[in-house]
Coordinates of C-alpha atoms and ligand atoms in Angstrom, one line a residue:
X16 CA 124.6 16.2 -13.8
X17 CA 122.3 17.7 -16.0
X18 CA 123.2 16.0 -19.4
X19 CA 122.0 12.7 -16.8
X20 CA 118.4 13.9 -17.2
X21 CA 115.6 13.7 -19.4
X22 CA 114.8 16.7 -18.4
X23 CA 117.6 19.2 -17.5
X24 CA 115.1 21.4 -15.7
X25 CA 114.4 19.5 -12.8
X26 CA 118.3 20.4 -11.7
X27 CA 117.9 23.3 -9.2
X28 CA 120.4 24.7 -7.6
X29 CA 118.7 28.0 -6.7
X30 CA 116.5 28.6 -3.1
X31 CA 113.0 28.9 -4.3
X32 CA 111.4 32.5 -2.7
X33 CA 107.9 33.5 -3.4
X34 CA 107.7 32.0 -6.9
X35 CA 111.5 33.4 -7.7
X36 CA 114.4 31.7 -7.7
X37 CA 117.1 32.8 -5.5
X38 CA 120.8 32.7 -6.3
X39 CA 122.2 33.7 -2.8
X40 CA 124.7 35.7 -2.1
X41 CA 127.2 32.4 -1.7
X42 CA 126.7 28.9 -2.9
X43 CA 127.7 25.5 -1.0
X44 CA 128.6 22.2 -2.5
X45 CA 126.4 18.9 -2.7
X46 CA 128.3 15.9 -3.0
X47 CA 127.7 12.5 -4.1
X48 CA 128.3 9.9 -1.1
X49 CA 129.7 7.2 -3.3
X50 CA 132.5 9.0 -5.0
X51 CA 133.1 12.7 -3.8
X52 CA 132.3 14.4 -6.5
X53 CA 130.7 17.4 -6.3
X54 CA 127.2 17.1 -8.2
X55 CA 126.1 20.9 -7.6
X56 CA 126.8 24.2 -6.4
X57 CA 123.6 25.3 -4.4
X58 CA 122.6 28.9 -3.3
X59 CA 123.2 29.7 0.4
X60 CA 120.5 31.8 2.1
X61 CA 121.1 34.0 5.1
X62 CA 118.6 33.8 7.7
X63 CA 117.5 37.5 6.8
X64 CA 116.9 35.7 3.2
X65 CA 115.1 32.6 5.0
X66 CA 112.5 35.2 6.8
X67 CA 111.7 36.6 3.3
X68 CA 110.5 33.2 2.6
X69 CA 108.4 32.8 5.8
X70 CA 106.6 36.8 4.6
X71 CA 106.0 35.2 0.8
X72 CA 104.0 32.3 2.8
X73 CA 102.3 34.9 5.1
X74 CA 101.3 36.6 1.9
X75 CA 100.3 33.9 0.0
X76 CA 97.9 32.7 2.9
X77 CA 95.2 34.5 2.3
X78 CA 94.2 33.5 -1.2
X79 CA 95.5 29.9 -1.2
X80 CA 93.5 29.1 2.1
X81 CA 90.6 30.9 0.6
X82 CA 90.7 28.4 -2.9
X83 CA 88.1 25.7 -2.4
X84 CA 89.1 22.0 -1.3
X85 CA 89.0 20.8 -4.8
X86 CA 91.0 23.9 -6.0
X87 CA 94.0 22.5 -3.7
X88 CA 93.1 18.7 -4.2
X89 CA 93.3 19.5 -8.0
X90 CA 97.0 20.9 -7.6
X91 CA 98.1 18.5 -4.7
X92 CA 96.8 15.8 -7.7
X93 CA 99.0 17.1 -10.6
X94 CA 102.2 17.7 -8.6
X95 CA 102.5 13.9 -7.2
X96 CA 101.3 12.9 -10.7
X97 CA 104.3 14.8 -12.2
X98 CA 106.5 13.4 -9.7
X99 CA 105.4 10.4 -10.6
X100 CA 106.1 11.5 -14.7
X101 CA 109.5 12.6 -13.8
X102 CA 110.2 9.4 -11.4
X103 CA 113.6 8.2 -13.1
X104 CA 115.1 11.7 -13.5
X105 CA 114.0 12.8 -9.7
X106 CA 115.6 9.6 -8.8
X107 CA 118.7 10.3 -10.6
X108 CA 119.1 13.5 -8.7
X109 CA 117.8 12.1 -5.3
X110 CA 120.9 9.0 -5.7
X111 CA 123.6 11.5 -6.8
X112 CA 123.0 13.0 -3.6
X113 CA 122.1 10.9 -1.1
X114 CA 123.7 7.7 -2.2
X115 CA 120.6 4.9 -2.1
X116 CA 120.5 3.0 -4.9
X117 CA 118.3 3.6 -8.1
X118 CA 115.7 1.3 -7.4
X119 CA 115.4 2.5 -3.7
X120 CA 115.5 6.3 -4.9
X121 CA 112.5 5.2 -7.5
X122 CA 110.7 4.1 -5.0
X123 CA 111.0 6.9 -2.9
X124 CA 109.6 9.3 -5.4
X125 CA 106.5 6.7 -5.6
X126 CA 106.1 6.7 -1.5
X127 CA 106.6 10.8 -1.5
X128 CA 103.9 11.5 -5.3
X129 CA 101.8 9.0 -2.5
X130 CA 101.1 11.6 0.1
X131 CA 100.1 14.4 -2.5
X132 CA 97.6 11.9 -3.8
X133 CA 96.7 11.1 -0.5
X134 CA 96.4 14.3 1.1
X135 CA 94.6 15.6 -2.7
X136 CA 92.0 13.3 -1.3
X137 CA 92.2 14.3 2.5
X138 CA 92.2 18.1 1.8
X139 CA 88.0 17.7 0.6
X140 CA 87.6 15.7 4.0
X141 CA 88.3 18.3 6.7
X142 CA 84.9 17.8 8.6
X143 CA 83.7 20.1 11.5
X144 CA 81.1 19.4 13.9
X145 CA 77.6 20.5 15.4
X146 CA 77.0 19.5 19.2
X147 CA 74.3 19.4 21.0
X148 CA 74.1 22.8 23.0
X149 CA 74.4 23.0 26.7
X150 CA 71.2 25.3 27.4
X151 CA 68.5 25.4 25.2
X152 CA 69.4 28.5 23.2
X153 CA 72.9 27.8 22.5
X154 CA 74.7 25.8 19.6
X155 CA 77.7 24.4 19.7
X156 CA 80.0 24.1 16.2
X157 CA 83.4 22.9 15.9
X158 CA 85.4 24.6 13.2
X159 CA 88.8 23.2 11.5
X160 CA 90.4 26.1 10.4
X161 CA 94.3 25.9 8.7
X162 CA 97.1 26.9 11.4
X163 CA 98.8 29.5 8.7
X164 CA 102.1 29.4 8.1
X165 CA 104.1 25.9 8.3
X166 CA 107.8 25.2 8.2
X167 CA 109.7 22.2 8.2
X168 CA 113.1 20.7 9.0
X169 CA 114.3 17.5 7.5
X170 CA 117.2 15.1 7.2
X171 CA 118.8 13.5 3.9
X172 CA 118.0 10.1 4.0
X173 CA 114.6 10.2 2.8
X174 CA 114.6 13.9 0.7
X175 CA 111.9 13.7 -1.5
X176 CA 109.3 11.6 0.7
X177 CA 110.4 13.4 4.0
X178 CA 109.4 17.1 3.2
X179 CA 106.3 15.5 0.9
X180 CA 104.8 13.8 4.2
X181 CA 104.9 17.4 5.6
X182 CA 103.8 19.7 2.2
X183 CA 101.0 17.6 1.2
X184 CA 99.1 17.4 4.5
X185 CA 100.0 21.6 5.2
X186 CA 98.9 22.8 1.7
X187 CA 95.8 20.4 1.7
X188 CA 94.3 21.9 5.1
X189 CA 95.1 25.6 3.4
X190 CA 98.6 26.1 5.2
X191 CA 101.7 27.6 3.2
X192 CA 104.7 26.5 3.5
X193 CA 108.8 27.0 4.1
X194 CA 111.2 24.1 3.9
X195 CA 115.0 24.3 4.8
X196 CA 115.8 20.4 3.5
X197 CA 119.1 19.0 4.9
X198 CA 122.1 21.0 3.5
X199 CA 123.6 17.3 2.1
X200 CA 120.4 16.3 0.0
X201 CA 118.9 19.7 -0.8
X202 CA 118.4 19.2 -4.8
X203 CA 115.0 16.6 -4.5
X204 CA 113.6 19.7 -2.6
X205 CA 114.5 22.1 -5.3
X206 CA 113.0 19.8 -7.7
X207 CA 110.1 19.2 -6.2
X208 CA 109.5 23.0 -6.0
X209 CA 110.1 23.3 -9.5
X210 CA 107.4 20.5 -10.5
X211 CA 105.0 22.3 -7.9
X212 CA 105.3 25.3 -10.1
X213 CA 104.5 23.4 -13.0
X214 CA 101.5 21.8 -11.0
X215 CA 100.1 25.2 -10.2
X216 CA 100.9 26.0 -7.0
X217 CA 101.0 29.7 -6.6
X218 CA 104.0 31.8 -5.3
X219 CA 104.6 31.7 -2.2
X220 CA 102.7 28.9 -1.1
X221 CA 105.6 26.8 -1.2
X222 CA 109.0 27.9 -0.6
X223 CA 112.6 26.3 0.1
X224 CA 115.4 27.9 1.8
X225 CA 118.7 26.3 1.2
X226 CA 121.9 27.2 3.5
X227 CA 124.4 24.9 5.4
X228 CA 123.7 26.8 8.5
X229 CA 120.8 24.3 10.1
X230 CA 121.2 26.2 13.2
X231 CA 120.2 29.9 12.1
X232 CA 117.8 29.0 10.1
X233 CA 116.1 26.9 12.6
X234 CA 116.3 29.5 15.0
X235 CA 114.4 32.2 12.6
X236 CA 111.7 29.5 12.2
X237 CA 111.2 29.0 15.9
X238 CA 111.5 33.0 16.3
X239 CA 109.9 34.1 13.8
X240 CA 105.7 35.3 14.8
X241 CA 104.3 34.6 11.5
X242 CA 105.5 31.1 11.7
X243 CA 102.6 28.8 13.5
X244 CA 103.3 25.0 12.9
X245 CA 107.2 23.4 12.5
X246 CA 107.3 20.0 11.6
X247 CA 111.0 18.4 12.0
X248 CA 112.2 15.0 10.9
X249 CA 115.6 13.9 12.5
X250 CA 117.1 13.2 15.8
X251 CA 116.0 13.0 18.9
X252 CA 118.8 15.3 20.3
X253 CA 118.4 18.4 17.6
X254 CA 114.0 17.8 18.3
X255 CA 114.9 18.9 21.8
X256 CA 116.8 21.3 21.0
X257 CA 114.3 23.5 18.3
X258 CA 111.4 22.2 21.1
X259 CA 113.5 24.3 23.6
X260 CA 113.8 27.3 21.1
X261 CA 110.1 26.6 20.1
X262 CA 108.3 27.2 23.4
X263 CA 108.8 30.8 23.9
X264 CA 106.1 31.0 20.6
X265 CA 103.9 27.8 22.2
X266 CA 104.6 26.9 18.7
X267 CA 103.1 24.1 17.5
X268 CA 105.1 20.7 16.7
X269 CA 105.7 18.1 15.0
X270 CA 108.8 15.5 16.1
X271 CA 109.6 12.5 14.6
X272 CA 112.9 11.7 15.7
X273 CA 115.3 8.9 16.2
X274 CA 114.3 5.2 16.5
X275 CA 115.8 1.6 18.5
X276 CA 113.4 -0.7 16.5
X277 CA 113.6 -4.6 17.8
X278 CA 113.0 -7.3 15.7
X279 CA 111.5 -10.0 17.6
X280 CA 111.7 -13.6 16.1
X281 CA 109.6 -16.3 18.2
X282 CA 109.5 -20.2 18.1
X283 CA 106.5 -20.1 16.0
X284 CA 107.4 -17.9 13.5
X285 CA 107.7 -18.2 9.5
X286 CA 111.4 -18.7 9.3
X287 CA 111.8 -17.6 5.9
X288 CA 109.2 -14.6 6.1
X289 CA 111.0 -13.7 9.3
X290 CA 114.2 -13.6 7.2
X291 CA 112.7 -11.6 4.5
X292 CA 111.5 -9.3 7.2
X293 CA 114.6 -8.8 9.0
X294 CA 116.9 -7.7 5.4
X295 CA 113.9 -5.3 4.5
X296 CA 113.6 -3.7 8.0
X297 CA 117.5 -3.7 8.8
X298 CA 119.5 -2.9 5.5
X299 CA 117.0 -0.5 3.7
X300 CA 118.6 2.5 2.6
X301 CA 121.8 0.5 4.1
X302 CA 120.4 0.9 7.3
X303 CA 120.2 4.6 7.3
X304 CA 116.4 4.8 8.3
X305 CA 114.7 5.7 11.3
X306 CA 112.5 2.4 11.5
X307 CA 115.5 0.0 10.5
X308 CA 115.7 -2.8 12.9
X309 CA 118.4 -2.0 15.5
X310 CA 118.3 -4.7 17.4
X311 CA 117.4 -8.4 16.3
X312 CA 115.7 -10.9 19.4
X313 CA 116.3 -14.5 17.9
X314 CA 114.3 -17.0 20.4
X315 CA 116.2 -19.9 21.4
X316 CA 114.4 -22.7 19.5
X317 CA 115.0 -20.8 16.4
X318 CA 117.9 -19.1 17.1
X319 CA 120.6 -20.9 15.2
X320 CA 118.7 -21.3 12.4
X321 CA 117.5 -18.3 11.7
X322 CA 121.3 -16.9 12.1
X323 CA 122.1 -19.2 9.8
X324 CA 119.2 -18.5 7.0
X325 CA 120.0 -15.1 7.6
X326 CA 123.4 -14.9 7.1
X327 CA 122.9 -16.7 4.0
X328 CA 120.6 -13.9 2.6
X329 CA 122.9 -11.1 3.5
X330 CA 126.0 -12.2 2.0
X331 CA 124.0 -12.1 -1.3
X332 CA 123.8 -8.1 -0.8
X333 CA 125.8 -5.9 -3.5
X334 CA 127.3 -3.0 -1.7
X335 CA 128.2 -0.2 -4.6
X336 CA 127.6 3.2 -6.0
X337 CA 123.7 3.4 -6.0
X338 CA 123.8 4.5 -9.3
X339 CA 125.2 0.9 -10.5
X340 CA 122.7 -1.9 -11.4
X341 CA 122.3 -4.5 -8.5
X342 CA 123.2 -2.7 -5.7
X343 CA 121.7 -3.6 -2.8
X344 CA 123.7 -1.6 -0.4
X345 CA 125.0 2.2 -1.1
X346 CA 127.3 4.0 0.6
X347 CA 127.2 6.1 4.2
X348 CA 126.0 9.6 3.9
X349 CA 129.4 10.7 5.3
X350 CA 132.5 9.8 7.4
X351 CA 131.5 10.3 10.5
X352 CA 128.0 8.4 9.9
X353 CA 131.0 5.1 9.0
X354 CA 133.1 6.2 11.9
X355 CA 129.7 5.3 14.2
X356 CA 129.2 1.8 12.4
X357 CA 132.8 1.2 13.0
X358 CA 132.5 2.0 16.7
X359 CA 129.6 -0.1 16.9
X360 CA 131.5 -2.8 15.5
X361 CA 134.6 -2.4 17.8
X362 CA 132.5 -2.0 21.0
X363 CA 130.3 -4.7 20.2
X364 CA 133.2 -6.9 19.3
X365 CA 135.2 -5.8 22.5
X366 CA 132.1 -6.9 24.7
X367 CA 132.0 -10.5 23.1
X368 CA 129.8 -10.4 19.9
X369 CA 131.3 -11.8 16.6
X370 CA 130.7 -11.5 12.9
X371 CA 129.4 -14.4 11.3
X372 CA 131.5 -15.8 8.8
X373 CA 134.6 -14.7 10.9
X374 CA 136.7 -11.1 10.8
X375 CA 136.7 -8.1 12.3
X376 CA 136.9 -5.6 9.5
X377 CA 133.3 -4.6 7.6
X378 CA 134.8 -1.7 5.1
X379 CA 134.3 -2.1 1.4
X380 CA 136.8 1.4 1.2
X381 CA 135.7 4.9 1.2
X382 CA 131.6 5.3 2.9
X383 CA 131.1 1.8 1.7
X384 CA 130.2 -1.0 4.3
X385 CA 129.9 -5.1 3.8
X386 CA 126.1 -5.9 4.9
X387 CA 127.0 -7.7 8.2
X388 CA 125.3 -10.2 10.8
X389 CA 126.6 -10.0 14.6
X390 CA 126.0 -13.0 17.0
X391 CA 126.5 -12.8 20.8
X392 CA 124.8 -9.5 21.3
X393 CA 124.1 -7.9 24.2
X394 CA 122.3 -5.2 25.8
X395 CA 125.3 -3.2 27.5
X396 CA 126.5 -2.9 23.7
X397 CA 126.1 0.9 22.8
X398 CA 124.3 -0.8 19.7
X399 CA 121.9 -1.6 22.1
X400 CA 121.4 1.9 23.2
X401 CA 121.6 4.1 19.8
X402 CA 120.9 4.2 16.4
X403 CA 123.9 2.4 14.5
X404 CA 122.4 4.0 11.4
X405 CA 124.1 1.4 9.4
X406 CA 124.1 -2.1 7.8
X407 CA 125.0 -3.6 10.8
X408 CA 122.5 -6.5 12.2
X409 CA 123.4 -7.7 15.9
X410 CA 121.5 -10.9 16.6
X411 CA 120.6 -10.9 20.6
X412 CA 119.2 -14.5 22.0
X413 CA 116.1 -14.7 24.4
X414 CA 114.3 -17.6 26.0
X415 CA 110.6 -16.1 26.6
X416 CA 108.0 -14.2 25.4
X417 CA 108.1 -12.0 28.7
X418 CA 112.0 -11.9 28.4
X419 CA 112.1 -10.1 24.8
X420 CA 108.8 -7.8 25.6
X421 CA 111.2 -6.3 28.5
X422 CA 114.2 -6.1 26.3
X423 CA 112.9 -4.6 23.5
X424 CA 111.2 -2.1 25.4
X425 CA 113.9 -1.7 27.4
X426 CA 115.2 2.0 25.4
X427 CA 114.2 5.7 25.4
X428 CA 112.8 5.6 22.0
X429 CA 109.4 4.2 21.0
X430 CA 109.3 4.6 17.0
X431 CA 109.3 0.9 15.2
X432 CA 108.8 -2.4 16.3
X433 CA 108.8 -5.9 14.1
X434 CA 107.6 -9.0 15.4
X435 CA 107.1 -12.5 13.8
X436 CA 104.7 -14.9 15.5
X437 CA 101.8 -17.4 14.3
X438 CA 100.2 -17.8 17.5
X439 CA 97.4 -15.6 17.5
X440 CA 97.2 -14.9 21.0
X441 CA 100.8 -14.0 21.1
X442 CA 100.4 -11.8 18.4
X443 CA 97.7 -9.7 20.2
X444 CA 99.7 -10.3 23.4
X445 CA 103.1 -8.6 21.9
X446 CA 101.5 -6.1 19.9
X447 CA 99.7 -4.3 22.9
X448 CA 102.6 -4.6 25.3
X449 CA 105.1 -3.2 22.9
X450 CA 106.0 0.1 23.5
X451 CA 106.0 1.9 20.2
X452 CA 103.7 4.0 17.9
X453 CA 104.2 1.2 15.2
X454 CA 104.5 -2.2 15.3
X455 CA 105.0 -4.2 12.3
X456 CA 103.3 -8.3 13.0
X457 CA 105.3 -10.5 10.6
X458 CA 106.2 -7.7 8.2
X459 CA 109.4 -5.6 8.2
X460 CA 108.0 -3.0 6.1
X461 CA 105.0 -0.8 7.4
X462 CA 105.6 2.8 6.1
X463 CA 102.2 3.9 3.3
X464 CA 100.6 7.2 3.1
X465 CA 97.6 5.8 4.7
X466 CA 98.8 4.4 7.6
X467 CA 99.5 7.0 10.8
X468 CA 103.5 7.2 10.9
X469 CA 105.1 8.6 14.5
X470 CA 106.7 7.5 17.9
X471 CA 106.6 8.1 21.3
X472 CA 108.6 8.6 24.4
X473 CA 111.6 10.3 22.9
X474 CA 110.9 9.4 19.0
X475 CA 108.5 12.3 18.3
X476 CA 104.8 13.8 18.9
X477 CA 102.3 13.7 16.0
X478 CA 102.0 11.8 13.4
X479 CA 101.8 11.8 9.3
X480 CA 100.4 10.1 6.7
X481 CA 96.9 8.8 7.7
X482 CA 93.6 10.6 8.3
X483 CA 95.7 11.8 11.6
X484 CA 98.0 13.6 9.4
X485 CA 96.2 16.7 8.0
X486 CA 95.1 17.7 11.7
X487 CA 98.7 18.5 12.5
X488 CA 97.8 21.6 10.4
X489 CA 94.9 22.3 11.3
X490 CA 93.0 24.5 14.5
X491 CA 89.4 23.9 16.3
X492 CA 87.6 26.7 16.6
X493 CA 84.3 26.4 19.1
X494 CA 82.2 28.3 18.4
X495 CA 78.9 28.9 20.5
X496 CA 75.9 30.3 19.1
X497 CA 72.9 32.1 21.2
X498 CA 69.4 31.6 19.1
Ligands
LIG1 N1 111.0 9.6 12.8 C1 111.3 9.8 11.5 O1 110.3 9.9 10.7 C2 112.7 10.0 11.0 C3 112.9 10.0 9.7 C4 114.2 10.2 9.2 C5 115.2 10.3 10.0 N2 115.0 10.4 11.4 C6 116.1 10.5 12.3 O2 117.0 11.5 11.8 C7 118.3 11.2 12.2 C8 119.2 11.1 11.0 O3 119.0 12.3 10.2 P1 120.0 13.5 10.3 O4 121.4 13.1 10.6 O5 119.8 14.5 9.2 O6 119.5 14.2 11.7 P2 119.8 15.6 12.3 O7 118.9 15.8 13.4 O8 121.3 15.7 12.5 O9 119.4 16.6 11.2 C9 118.1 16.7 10.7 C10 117.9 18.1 10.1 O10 118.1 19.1 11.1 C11 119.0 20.0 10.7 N3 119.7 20.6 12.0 C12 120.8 20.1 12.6 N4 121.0 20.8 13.7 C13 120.0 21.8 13.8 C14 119.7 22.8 14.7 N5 120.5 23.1 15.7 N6 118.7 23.6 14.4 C15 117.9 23.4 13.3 N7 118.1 22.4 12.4 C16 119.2 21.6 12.7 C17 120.0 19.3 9.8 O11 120.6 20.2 9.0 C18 119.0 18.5 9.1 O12 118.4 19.2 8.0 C19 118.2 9.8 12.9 O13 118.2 10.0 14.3 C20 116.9 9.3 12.4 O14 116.3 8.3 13.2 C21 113.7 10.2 11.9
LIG2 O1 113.8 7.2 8.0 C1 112.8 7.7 8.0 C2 111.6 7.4 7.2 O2 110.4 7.8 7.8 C3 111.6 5.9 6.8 S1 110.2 5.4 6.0 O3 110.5 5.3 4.5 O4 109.1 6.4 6.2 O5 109.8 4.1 6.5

């Protein structure tokens, strides 16, 4: 892997602890999606090793939230601008690991370097307030004050800009720091510590615990006193779960969990933007996001051709090793996440849908899956119901606006929504009755830096990226002054 890289250096495969990095006393594989090989042996910390981690960030507090704005802005700054420097290398590693394809994995390094600008600019801007007092000789002040210690949990589809949209926003409001990144897609973490050390970020301020077991580490972060803030990225089922272990600390949280985005296409819409819209929100990262369109509403005066215009556009998808020019479409992070495409498939199948273009069979051999359009679909499908997590687009027909408002709201998750619609009173009709902390109006693509990312119902609490962002680490303190 190494002899890949500009620079050699940027391959990790030892935890990072306090500034020191930490060989572990065993070492677990990372493999590459797309053909099995192994691309590095990375150290496995105990959960004795992770809390030694959690006592460098408690150490490193002090000093790093007593530095001045700028003094963090100025560090924040240089670490997304080397990520940018080292964009193709920390793509390199961030494709042999996770499987997108290059010019995806590029563009994740640009959308992850984005919150450490962004947050380099929000750390200066973290405003208290005076109110006028209650009784003559009292004033009122409003302090922000940073929550201490952070830690975060976060999958492998996104794992550069997933633990970025949680670092930048923690170490701008004076927060340290302990990541435990997904045990399949550890290295961008690794490498992203090493580039923070080169950017100046002191030890301890921001560590990363690798080990395969999710569980016990997870359970020493929700334990553990010193730890005040977890933010975790991932399902919906394992958010419950560290909510559960989290509440005997009233620990603060951030969730943003699993999606069931609809992609609503209306009479009036812009076919051919709608079309656009629809292969950018549903086969990104080969429809392994948590905003990918899951379900497809296709109006009935459109229906047909939009199908068509669609189906046209997909079958010009490359599916291939990421790391091959002119692929669209990678692979599946692992079996199981193609056995749940498959079943899908086979369920939607069995309940009447069918694959344009004819067949029954989408596999492209080993994780790889063709970039497929379903017809006929229909809301007891269990693609109806969960994230298919792959590059499978079931088209579902409606009739009226109030009929596809109910159907797309009809799930437990509230992350994404996509609608496409010229009529400006539908527009602001559909956008305020949709049930979701995001809606996209004739785009398919809505994630920035700036904007505030998060769900509700079951897809999270909180949200990043945005002026919103930096307040998940921070505290108000009232305080009340007699004159
Ligand atoms: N809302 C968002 O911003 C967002 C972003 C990306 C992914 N996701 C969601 O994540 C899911 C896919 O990612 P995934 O398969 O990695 O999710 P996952 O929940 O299985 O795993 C997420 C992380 O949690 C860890 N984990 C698993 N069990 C744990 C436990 N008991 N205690 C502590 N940690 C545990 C995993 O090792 C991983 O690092 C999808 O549901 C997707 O929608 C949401
Ligand atoms: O899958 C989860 C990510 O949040 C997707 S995005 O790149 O932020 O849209």
């Amino acid at each position: 892997m190494k002899d890949l890289l500009q620079d050699p250096g940027l391959l990790r495969t030892d935890a990072y602890v306090n500034g020191d990095w930490l060989p572990g006393t065993s070492r677990s594989e990372v493999v590459n999606p797309a053909t099995d090989a192994v691309v590095a042996d990375v150290a496995e910390l105990t959960r004795v090793e992770a809390a030694r981690g959690i006592e460098a960030a408690r150490d490193a507090f002090p000093d790093w939230s007593a530095m001045t704005a700028k003094e963090r802005s100025d560090i924040l700054r240089r670490w997304a601008d080397l990520m940018l420097d080292h964009a193709d290398d920390l793509a390199t590693i961030l494709t042999a690991e996770m499987g997108k394809p290059l010019a995806e994995a590029r563009g994740e390094i640009g959308y992850g370097a984005s919150f450490f600008h962004w947050f380099a600019e929000e750390a200066r801007r973290v405003y208290g307030d005076t109110i006028p007092g209650h009784q003559r000789d009292k004033r009122i002040l409003v302090l922000k004050q940073p929550i201490g210690v952070a830690a975060s949990i976060t999958p492998w589809n996104f794992p550069n800009a997933m633990i970025a949209r949680k670092v930048a926003p923690a170490l701008a409001a004076g927060c340290t720091f302990v990541a435990r990144p997904s045990e399949l897609t550890p290295l961008s973490a690794l490498a992203m510590a090493e580039l923070g050390e080169r950017a100046g970020v002191p030890p301890g301020v921001f560590n990363v615990v690798t080990s395969t077991d999710a569980a016990a580490i997870g359970q020493e972060f929700c334990d553990n006193p010193i730890v005040r803030k977890l933010s975790f990225t991932g399902s919906t089922r394992v958010g419950q779960i560290l909510m559960a272990q989290a509440a005997p600390q009233i620990m603060k949280l951030s969730l943003e969990l699993g999606g069931n985005a609809p992609f609503i296409v209306f009479d009036d819409a812009d076919l051919d933007a709608a079309v656009d819209g629809a292969v950018n929100a549903k086969f990104r990262n080969a429809g392994q996001t948590c905003v990918c369109a899951n379900r497809i509403f296709a109006q009935a005066g459109i229906h047909d051709e939009f199908v068509a215009r669609l189906s046209d556009r997909v079958r010009t998808l490359k599916t291939g090793d990421g790391s091959e020019p002119g692929v669209d479409i990678g692979p599946m992070i692992t079996d199981a996440a193609v056995e749940k495409v498959q079943a899908h498939l086979a369920d939607a199948l069995g309940k009447g849908a069918s694959i344009v273009g004819g067949g029954t069979d989408i596999s492209q051999g080993g994780r790889f899956l063709k970039p497929t359009v379903l017809t006929g679909a229909t809301g007891d499908m269990r693609l109806a119901r969960e994230e298919t997590f792959g590059p499978l687009a079931p088209v579902f027909r409606f009739d009226t606006e109030a009929e596809a408002i109910s159907m797309a709201n009809d799930t437990e998750f509230g992350l994404a929504a996509y609608f496409y619609a010229r009529d400006i009173s539908r527009v602001y009709r559909v956008m305020e009755r949709l049930e979701y902390g995001m809606v996209g109006v004739n785009t398919g693509l809505i994630s920035a830096a700036e904007a505030p990312f998060g769900g509700v119902k079951m897809s999270g609490l909180g949200r990043e990226g945005s002026a919103y962002g930096i307040d998940e680490y921070l505290e108000l303190k009232y305080a009340c002054l007699s004159v």
